[in-house]
mmCIF file of C-alpha atoms and ligand atoms in Angstrom:
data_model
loop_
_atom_site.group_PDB
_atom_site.id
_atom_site.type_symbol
_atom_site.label_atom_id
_atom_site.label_comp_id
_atom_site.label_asym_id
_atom_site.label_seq_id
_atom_site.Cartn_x
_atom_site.Cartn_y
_atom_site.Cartn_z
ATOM 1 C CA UNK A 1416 40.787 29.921 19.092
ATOM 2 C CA UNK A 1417 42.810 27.224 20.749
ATOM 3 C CA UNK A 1418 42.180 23.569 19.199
ATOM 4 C CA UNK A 1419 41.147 21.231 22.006
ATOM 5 C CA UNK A 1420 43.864 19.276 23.488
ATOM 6 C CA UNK A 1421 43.444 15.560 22.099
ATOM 7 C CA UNK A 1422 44.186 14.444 25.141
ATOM 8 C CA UNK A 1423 40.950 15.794 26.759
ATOM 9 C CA UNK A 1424 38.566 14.583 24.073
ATOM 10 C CA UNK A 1425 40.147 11.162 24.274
ATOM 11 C CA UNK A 1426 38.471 8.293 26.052
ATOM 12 C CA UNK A 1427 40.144 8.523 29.785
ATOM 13 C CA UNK A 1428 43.245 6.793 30.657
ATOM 14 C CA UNK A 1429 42.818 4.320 33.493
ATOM 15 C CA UNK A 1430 44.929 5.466 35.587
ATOM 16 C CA UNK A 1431 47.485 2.944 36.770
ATOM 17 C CA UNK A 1432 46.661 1.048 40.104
ATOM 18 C CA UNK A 1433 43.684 3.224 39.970
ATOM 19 C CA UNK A 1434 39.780 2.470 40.095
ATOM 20 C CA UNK A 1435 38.496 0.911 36.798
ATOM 21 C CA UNK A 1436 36.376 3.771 35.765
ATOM 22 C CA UNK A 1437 32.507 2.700 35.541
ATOM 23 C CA UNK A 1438 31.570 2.072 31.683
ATOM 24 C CA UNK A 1439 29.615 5.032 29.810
ATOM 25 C CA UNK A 1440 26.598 3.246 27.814
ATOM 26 C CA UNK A 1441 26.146 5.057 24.218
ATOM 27 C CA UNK A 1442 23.744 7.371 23.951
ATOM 28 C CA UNK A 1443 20.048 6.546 23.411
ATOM 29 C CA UNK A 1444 17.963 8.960 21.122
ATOM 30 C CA UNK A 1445 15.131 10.519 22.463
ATOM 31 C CA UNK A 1446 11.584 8.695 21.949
ATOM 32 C CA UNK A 1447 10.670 11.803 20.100
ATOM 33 C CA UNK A 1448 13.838 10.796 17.565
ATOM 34 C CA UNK A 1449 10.838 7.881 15.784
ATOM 35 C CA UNK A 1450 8.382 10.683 15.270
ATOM 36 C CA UNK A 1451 10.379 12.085 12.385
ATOM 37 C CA UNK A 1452 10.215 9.119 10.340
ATOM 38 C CA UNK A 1453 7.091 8.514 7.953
ATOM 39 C CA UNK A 1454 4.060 7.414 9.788
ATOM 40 C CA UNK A 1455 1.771 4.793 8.531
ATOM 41 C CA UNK A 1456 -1.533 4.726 10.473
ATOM 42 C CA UNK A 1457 -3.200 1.243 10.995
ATOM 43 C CA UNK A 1458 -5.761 0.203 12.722
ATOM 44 C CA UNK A 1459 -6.256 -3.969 13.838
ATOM 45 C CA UNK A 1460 -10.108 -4.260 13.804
ATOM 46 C CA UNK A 1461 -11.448 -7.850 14.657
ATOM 47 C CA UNK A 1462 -14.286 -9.385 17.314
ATOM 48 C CA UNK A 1463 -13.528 -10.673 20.386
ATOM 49 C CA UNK A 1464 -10.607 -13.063 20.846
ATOM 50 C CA UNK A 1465 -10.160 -13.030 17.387
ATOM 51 C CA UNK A 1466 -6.463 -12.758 18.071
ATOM 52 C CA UNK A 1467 -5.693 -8.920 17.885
ATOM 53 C CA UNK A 1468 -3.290 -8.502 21.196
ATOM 54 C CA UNK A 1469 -1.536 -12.098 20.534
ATOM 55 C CA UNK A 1470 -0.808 -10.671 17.063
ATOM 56 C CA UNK A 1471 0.173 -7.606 18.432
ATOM 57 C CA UNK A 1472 2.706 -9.266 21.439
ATOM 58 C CA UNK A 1473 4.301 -11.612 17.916
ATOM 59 C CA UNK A 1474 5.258 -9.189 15.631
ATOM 60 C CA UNK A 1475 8.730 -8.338 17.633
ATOM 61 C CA UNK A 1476 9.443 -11.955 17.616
ATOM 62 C CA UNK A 1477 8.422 -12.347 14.156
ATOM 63 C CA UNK A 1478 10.464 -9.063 13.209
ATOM 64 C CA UNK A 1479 13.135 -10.902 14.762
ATOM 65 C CA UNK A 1480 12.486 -14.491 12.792
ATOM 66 C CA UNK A 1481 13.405 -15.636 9.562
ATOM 67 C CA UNK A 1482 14.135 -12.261 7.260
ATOM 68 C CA UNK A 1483 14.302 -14.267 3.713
ATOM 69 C CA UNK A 1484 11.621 -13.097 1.602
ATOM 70 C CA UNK A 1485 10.421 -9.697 3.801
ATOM 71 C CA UNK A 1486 13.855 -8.255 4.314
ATOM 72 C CA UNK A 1487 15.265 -7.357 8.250
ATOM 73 C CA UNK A 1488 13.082 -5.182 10.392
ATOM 74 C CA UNK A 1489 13.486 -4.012 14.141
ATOM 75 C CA UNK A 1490 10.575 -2.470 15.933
ATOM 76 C CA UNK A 1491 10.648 -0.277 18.835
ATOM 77 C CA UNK A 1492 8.114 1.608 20.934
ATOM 78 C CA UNK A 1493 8.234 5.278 20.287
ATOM 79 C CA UNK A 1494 6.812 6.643 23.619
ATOM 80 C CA UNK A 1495 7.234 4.196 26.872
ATOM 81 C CA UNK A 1496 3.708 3.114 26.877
ATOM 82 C CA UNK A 1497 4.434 1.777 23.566
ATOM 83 C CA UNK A 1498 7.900 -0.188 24.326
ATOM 84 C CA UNK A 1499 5.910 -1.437 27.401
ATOM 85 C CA UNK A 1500 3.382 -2.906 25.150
ATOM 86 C CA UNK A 1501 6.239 -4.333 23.108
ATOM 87 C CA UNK A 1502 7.998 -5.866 25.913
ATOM 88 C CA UNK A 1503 5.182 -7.412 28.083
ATOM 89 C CA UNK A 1504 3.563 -9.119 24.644
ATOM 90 C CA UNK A 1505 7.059 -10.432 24.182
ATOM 91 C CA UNK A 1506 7.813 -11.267 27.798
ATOM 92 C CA UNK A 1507 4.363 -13.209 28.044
ATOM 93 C CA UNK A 1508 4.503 -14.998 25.051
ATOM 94 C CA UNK A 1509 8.160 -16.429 25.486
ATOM 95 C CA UNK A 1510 8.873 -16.422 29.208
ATOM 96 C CA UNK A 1511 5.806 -16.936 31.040
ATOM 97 C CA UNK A 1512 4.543 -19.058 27.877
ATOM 98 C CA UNK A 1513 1.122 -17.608 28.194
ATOM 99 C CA UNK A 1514 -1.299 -15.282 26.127
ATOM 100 C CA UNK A 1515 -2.485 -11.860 26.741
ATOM 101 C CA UNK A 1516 -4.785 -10.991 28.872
ATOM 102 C CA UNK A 1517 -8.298 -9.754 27.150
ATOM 103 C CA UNK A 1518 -8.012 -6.648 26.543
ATOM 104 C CA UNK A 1519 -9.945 -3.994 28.572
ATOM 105 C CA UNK A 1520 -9.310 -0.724 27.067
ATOM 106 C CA UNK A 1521 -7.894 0.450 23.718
ATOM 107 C CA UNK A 1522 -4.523 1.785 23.367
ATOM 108 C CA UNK A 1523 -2.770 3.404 20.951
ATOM 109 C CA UNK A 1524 0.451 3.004 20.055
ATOM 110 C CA UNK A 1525 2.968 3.938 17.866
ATOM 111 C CA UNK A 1526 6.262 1.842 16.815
ATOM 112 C CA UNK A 1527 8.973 2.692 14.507
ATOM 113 C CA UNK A 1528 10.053 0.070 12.303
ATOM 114 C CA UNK A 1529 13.379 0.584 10.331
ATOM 115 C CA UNK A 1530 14.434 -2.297 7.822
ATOM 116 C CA UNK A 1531 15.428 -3.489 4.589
ATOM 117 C CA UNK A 1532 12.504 -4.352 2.706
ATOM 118 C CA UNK A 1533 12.884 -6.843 -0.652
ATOM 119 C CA UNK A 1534 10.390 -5.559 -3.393
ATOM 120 C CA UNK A 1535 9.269 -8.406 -5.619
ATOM 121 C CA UNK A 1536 9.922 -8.731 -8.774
ATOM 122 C CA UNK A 1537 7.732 -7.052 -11.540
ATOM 123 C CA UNK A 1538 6.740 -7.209 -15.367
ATOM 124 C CA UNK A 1539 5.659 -10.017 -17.242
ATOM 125 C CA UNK A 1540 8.357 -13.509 -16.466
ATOM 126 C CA UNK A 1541 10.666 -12.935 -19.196
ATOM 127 C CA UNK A 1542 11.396 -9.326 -18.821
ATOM 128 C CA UNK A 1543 11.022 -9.451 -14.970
ATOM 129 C CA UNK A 1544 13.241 -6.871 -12.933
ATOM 130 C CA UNK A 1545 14.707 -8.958 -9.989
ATOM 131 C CA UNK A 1546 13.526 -8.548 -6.432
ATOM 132 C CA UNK A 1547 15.097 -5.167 -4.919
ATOM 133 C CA UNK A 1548 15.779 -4.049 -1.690
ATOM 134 C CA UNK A 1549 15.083 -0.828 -0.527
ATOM 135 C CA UNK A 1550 15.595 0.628 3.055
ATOM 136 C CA UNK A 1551 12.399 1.830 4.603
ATOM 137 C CA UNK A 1552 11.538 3.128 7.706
ATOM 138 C CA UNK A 1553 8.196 4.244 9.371
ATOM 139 C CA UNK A 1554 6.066 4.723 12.517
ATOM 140 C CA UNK A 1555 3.201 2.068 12.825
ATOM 141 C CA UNK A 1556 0.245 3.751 14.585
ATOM 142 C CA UNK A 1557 -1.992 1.533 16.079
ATOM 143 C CA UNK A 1558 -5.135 0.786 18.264
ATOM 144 C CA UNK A 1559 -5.646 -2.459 20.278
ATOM 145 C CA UNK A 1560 -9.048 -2.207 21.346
ATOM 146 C CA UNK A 1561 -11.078 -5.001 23.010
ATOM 147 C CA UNK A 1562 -13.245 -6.477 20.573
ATOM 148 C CA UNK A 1563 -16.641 -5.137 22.093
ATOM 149 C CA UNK A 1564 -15.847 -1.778 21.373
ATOM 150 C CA UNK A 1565 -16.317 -3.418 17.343
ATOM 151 C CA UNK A 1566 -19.893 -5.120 17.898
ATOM 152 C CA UNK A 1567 -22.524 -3.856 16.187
ATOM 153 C CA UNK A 1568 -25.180 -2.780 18.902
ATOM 154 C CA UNK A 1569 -21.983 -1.384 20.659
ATOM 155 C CA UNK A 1570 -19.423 0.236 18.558
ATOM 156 C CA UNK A 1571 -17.215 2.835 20.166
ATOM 157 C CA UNK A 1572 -17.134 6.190 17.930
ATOM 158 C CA UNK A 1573 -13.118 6.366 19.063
ATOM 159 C CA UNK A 1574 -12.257 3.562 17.130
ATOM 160 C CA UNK A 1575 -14.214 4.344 13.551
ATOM 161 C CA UNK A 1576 -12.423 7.139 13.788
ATOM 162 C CA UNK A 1577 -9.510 5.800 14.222
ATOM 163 C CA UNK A 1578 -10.024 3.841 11.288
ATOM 164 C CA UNK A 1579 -11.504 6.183 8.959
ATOM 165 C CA UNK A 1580 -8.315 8.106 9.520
ATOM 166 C CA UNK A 1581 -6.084 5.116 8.929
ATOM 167 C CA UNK A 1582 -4.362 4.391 5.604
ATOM 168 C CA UNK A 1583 -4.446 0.713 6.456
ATOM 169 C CA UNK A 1584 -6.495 -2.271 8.318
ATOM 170 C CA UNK A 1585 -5.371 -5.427 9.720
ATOM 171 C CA UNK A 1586 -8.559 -7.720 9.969
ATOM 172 C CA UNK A 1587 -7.996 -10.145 12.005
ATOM 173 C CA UNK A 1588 -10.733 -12.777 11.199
ATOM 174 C CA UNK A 1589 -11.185 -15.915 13.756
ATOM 175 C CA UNK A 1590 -11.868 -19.228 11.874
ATOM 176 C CA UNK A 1591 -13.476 -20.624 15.275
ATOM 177 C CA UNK A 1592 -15.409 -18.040 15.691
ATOM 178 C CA UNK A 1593 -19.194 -18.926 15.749
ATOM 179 C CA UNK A 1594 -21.268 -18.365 18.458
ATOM 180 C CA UNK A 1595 -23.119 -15.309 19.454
ATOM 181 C CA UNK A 1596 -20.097 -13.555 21.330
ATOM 182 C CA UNK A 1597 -17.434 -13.883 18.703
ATOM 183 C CA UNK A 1598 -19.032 -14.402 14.644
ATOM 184 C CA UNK A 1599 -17.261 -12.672 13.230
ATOM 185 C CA UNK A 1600 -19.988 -10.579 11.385
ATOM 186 C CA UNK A 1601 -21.164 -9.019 14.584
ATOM 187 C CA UNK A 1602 -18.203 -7.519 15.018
ATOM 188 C CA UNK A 1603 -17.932 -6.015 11.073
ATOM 189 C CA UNK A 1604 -20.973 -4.910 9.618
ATOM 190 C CA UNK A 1605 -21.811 -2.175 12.247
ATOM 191 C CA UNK A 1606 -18.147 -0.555 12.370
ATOM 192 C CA UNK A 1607 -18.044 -0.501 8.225
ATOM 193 C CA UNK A 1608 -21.503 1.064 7.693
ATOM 194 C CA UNK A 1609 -19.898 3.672 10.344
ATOM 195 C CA UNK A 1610 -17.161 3.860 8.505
ATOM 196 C CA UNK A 1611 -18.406 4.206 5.232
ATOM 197 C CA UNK A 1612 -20.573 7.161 5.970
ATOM 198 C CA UNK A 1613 -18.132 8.873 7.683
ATOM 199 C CA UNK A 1614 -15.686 8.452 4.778
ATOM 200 C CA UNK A 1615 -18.758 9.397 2.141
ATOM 201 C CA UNK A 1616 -19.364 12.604 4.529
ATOM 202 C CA UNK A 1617 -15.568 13.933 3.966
ATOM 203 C CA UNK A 1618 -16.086 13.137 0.584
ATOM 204 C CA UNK A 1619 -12.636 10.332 0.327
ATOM 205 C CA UNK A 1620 -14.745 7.521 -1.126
ATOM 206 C CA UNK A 1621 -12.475 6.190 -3.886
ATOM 207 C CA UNK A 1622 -14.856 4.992 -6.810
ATOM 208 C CA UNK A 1623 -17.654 4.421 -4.044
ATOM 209 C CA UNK A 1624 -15.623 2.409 -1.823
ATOM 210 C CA UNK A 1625 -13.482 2.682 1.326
ATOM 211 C CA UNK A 1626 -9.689 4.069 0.843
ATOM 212 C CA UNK A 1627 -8.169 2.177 2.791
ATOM 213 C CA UNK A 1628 -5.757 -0.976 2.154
ATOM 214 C CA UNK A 1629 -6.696 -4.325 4.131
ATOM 215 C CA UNK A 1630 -4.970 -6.946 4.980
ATOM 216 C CA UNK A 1631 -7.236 -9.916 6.067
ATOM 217 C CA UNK A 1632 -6.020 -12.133 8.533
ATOM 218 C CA UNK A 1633 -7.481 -15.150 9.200
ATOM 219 C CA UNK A 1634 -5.391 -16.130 12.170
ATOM 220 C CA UNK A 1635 -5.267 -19.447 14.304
ATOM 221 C CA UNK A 1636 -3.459 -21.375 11.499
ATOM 222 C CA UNK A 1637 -1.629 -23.385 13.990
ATOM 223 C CA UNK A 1638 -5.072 -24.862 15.394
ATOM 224 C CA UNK A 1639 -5.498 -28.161 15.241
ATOM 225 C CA UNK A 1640 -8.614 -28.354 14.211
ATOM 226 C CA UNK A 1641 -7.943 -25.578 11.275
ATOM 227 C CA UNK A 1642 -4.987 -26.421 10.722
ATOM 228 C CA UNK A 1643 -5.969 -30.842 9.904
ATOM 229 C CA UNK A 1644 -8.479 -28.612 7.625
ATOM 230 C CA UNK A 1645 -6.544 -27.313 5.557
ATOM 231 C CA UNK A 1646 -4.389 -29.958 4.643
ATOM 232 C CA UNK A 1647 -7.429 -31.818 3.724
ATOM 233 C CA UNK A 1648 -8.895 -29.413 1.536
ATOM 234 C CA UNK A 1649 -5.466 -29.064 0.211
ATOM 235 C CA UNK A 1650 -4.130 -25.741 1.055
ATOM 236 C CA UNK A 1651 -1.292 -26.120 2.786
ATOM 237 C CA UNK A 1652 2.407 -26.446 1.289
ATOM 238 C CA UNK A 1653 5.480 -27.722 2.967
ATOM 239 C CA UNK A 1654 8.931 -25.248 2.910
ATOM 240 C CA UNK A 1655 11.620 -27.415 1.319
ATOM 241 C CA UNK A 1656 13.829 -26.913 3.904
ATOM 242 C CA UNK A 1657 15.121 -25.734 7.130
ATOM 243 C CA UNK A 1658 12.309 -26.438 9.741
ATOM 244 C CA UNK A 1659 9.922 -27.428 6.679
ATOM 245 C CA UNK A 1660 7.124 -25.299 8.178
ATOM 246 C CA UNK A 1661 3.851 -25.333 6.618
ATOM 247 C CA UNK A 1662 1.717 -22.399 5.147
ATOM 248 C CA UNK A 1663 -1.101 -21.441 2.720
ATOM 249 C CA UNK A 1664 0.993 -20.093 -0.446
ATOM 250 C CA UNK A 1665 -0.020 -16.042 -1.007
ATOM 251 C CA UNK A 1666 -1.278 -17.031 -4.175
ATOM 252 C CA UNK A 1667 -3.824 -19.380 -2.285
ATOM 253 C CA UNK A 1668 -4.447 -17.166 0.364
ATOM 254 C CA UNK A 1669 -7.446 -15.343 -0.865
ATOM 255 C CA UNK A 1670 -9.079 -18.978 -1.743
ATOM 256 C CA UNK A 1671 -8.479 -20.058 2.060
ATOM 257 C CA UNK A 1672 -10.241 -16.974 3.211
ATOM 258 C CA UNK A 1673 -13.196 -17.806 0.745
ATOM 259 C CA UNK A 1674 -13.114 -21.360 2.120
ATOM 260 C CA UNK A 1675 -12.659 -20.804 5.383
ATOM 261 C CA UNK A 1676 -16.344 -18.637 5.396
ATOM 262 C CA UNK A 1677 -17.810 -21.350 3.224
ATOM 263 C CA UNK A 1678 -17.240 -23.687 6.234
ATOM 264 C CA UNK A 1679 -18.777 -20.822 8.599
ATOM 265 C CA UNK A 1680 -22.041 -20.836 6.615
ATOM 266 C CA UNK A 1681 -23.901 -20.998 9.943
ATOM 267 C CA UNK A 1682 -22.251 -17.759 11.118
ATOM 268 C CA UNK A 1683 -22.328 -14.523 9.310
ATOM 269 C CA UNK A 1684 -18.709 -15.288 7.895
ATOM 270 C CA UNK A 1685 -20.111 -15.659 4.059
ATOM 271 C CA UNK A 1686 -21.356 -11.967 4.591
ATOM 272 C CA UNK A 1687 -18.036 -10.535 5.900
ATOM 273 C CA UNK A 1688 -16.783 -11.700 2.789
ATOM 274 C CA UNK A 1689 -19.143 -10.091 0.537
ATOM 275 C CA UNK A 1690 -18.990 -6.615 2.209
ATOM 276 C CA UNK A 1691 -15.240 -7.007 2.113
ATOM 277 C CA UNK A 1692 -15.593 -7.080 -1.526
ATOM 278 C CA UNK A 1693 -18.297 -4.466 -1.485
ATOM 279 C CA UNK A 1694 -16.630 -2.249 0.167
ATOM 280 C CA UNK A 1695 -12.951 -2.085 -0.422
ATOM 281 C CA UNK A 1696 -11.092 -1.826 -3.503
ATOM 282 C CA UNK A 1697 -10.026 -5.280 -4.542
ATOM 283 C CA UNK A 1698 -6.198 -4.186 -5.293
ATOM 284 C CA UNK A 1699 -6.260 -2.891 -2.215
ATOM 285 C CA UNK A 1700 -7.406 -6.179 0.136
ATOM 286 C CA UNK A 1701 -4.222 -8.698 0.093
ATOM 287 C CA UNK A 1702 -4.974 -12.391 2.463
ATOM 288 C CA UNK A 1703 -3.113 -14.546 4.924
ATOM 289 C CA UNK A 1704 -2.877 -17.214 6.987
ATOM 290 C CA UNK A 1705 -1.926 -16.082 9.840
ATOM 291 C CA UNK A 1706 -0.655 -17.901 13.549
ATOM 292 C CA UNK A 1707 0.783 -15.701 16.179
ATOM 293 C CA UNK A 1708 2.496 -19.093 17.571
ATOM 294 C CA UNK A 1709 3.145 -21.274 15.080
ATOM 295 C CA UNK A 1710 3.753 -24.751 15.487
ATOM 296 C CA UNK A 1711 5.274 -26.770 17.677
ATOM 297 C CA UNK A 1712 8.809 -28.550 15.930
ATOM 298 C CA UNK A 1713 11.086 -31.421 16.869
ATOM 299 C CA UNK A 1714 14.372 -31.555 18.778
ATOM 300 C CA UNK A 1715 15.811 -31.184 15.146
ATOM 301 C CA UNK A 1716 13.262 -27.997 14.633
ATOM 302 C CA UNK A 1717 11.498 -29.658 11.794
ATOM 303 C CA UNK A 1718 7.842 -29.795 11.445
ATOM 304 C CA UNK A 1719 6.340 -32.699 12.250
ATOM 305 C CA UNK A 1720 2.533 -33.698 11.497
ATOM 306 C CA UNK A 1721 2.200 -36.592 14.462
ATOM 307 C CA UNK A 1722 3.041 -33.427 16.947
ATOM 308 C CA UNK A 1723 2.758 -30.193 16.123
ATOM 309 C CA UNK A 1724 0.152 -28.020 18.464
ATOM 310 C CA UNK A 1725 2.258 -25.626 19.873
ATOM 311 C CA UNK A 1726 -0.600 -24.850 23.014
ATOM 312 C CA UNK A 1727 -0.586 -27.280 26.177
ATOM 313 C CA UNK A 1728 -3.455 -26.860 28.856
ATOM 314 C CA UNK A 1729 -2.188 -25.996 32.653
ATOM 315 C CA UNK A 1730 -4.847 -26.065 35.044
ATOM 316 C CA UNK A 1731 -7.341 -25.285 32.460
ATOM 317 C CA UNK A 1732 -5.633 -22.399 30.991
ATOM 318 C CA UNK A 1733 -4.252 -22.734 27.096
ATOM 319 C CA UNK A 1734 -0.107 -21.776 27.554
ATOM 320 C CA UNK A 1735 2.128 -21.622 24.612
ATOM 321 C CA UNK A 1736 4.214 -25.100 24.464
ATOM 322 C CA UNK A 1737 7.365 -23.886 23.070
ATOM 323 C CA UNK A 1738 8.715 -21.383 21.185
ATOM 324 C CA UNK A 1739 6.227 -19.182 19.246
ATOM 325 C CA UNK A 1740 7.269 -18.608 16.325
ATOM 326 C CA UNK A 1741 4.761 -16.458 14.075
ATOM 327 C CA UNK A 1742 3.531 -16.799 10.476
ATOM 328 C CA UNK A 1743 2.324 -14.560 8.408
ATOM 329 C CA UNK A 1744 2.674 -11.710 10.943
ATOM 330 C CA UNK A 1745 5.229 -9.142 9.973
ATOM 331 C CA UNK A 1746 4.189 -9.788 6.045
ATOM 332 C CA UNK A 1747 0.220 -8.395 6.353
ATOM 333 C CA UNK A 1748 2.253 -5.117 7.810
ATOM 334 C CA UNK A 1749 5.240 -4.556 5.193
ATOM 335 C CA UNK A 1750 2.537 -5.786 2.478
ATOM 336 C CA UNK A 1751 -0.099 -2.817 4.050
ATOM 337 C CA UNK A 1752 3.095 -0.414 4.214
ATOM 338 C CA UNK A 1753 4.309 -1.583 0.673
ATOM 339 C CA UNK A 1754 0.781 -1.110 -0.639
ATOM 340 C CA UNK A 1755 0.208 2.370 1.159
ATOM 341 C CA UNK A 1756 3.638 3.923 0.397
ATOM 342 C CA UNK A 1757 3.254 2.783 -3.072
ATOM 343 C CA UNK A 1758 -0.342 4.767 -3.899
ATOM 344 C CA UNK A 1759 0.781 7.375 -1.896
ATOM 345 C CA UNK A 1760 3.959 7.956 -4.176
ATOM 346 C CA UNK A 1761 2.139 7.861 -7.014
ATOM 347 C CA UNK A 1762 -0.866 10.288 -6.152
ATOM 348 C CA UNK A 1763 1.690 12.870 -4.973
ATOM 349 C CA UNK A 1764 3.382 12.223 -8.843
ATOM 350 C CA UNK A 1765 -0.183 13.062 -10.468
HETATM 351 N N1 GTP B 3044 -4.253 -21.524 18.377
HETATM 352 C C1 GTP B 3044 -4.086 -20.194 18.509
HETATM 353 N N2 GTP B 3044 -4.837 -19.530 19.401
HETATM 354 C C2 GTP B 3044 -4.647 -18.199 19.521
HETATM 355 C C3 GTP B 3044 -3.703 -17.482 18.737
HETATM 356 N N3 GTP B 3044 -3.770 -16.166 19.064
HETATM 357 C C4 GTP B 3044 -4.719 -16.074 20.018
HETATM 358 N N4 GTP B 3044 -5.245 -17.293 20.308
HETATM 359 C C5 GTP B 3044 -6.316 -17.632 21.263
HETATM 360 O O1 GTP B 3044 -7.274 -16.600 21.246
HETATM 361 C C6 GTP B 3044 -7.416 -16.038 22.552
HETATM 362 C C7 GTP B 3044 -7.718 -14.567 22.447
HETATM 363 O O2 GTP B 3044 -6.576 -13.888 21.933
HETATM 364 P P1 GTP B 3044 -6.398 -12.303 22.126
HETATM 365 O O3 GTP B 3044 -5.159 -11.940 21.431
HETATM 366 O O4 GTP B 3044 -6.542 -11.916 23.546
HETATM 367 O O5 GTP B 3044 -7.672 -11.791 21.329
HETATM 368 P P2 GTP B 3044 -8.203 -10.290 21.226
HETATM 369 O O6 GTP B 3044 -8.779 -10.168 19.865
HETATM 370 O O7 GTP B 3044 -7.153 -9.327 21.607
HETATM 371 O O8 GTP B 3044 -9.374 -10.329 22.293
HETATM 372 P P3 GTP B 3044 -10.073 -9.050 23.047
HETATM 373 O O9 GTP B 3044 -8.985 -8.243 23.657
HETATM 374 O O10 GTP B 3044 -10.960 -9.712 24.082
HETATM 375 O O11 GTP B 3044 -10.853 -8.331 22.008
HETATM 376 C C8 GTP B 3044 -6.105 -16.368 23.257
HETATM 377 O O12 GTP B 3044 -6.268 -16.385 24.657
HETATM 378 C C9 GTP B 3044 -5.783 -17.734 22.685
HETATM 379 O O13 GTP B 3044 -6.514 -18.728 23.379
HETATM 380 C C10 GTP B 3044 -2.897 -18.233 17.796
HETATM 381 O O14 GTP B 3044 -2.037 -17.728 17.056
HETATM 382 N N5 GTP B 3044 -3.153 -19.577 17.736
HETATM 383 MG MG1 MG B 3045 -7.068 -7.877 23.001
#
């Protein structure tokens, strides 16, 4: 057989004087190409306007933020329903500065995320191994439902099962939540008592309780009113540097949550917490502080307390300032995928 003549497989002269030939864009891999990877199924699960679709429209940007302690990520949409998602969340949030619409029917989607994750570091202080990074890559299935299809006179079979079938849930819990439409309870109590008999009837109770790992958001950090909170009732830490953003240190987390229903005595926040402890295994339920937007910073991008709400009011409708920039959005995720991959590695060893 003849060998190809290099000159053929070469990239094509321009030919002199000629036309400049029109540029060949690399090749893009088929949608089908993120279906190989691993898949990780989570479900979002929160009442109305708790925050689920704002979440959803920050993780690219957040995927995209600072990579220091969660390693590099990118995210894309494995079918073209999901990229769409992906780039009308981001395209709302940062160019037309407003939020998502409420949403009317559930999706699912699926997104592969490929990264470097950093494990922490393990073992008692002395002995500790440092933090390693490992490259990781899996598909993120996931439902966006409106949050009606969660309340309790009303919940939608579709979406328990979506859950039951999930390794992982991202509760999105809304600290102003309160009255009848959005407490948070309304929105909880009748989807887990669906979802624990469904799990009980296939028999994949774990030690009586659900399977599945949680991450509990409670989200609108950024809000003023939460936000002036939480600094009083001491919660909230400074960064040392760079744009010295706040947050609610992970090993604090878990006490905001607690606090956070305390304060929501009237609605049925306290109980949320209680069947959240009920029901899931404790190593399993990880808690955040979580703001899709973020704050607003300076000219120097520092954090400032005189000025810091990042939402302005135009004609009555809340629009994002500035620049969102999420917190404690891509970390519920790697920490569900960390957590999930983790049991799932070691069950298939036993
Ligand atoms: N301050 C603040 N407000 C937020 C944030 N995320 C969402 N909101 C507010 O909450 C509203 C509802 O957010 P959505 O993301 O639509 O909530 P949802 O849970 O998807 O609502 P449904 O689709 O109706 O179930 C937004 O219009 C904002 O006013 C955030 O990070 N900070
Ligand atoms: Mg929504």
């Amino acid at each position: 057989m003849n060998s190809p003549d290099p000159r053929e497989t070469d990239a094509p002269h321009e030919p002199a004087g000629g036309p400049t030939p029109v540029p060949i864009p690399a090749p893009v891999m088929p949608p089908s190409a993120g279906a190989r990877l691993p898949s990780v199924r989570i479900g979002i699960w929160g009442g109305t306007a708790s925050g689920k679709t704002t979440f959803l429209a920050a993780l690219p940007i957040a995927v995209a933020n600072d990579p220091a302690t969660y390693g590099t990520w990118r995210v894309s949409g494995t079918t073209e329903e999901a990229t769409r998602f992906l780039l009308d969340g981001v395209d709302t949030l940062t160019r037309q500065r407003q939020f998502p619409n409420a949403t009317l029917a559930p999706a699912r989607l699926a997104w592969s995320f490929h990264g470097e994750t950093i494990e922490p570091g393990r073992g008692p202080s002395l002995l500790r191994r440092r933090p390693r990074r490992r490259e990781s890559e899996f598909v993120l299935e996931i439902q966006d439902a409106p949050g009606v299809a969660y309340s309790q006179n009303r919940v939608a079979p579709d979406v328990v099962d979506f859950l039951a079938e999930a390794n992982g849930i991202l509760y999105l819990f809304d600290p102003l939540a309160g009255d009848a439409a959005t407490d948070n309870f309304q929105y909880f109590y009748g989807v887990l008592q669906m979802l624990v008999a469904r799990t009980a009837a296939v028999g994949k109770l774990e030690r009586g309780r659900l399977p599945q790992h949680v991450a509990v958001c409670v989200t609108k950090f950024d809000d003023p009113v939460i936000f002036n909170n939480a600094v009083r009732a001491g919660f909230v830490t400074q960064d040392a540097d760079g744009g010295r953003l706040p947050k609610v240190p992970d090993t604090h987390a878990q006490a905001y949550f607690d606090w956070t229903c305390q304060n929501h005595r009237h609605s049925g926040a306290p109980l949320v917490r209680e069947a959240l402890r009920t029901f899931f295994l404790a190593e399993r339920v990880s808690y955040f502080a979580t703001s899709a937007i973020g704050f607003h910073l300076n000219w120097s991008d520092t954090f400032d307390f005189r000025d810091f709400i990042n939402i302005e009011h135009v004609e009555g409708r809340p629009r994002v300032r500035g620049l969102a920039r999420p917190i404690n959005v891509i970390e519920p995720l790697v920490t569900l995928e960390r957590g999930i991959r983790g049991r799932l590695g070691r069950d298939a060893r036993n």
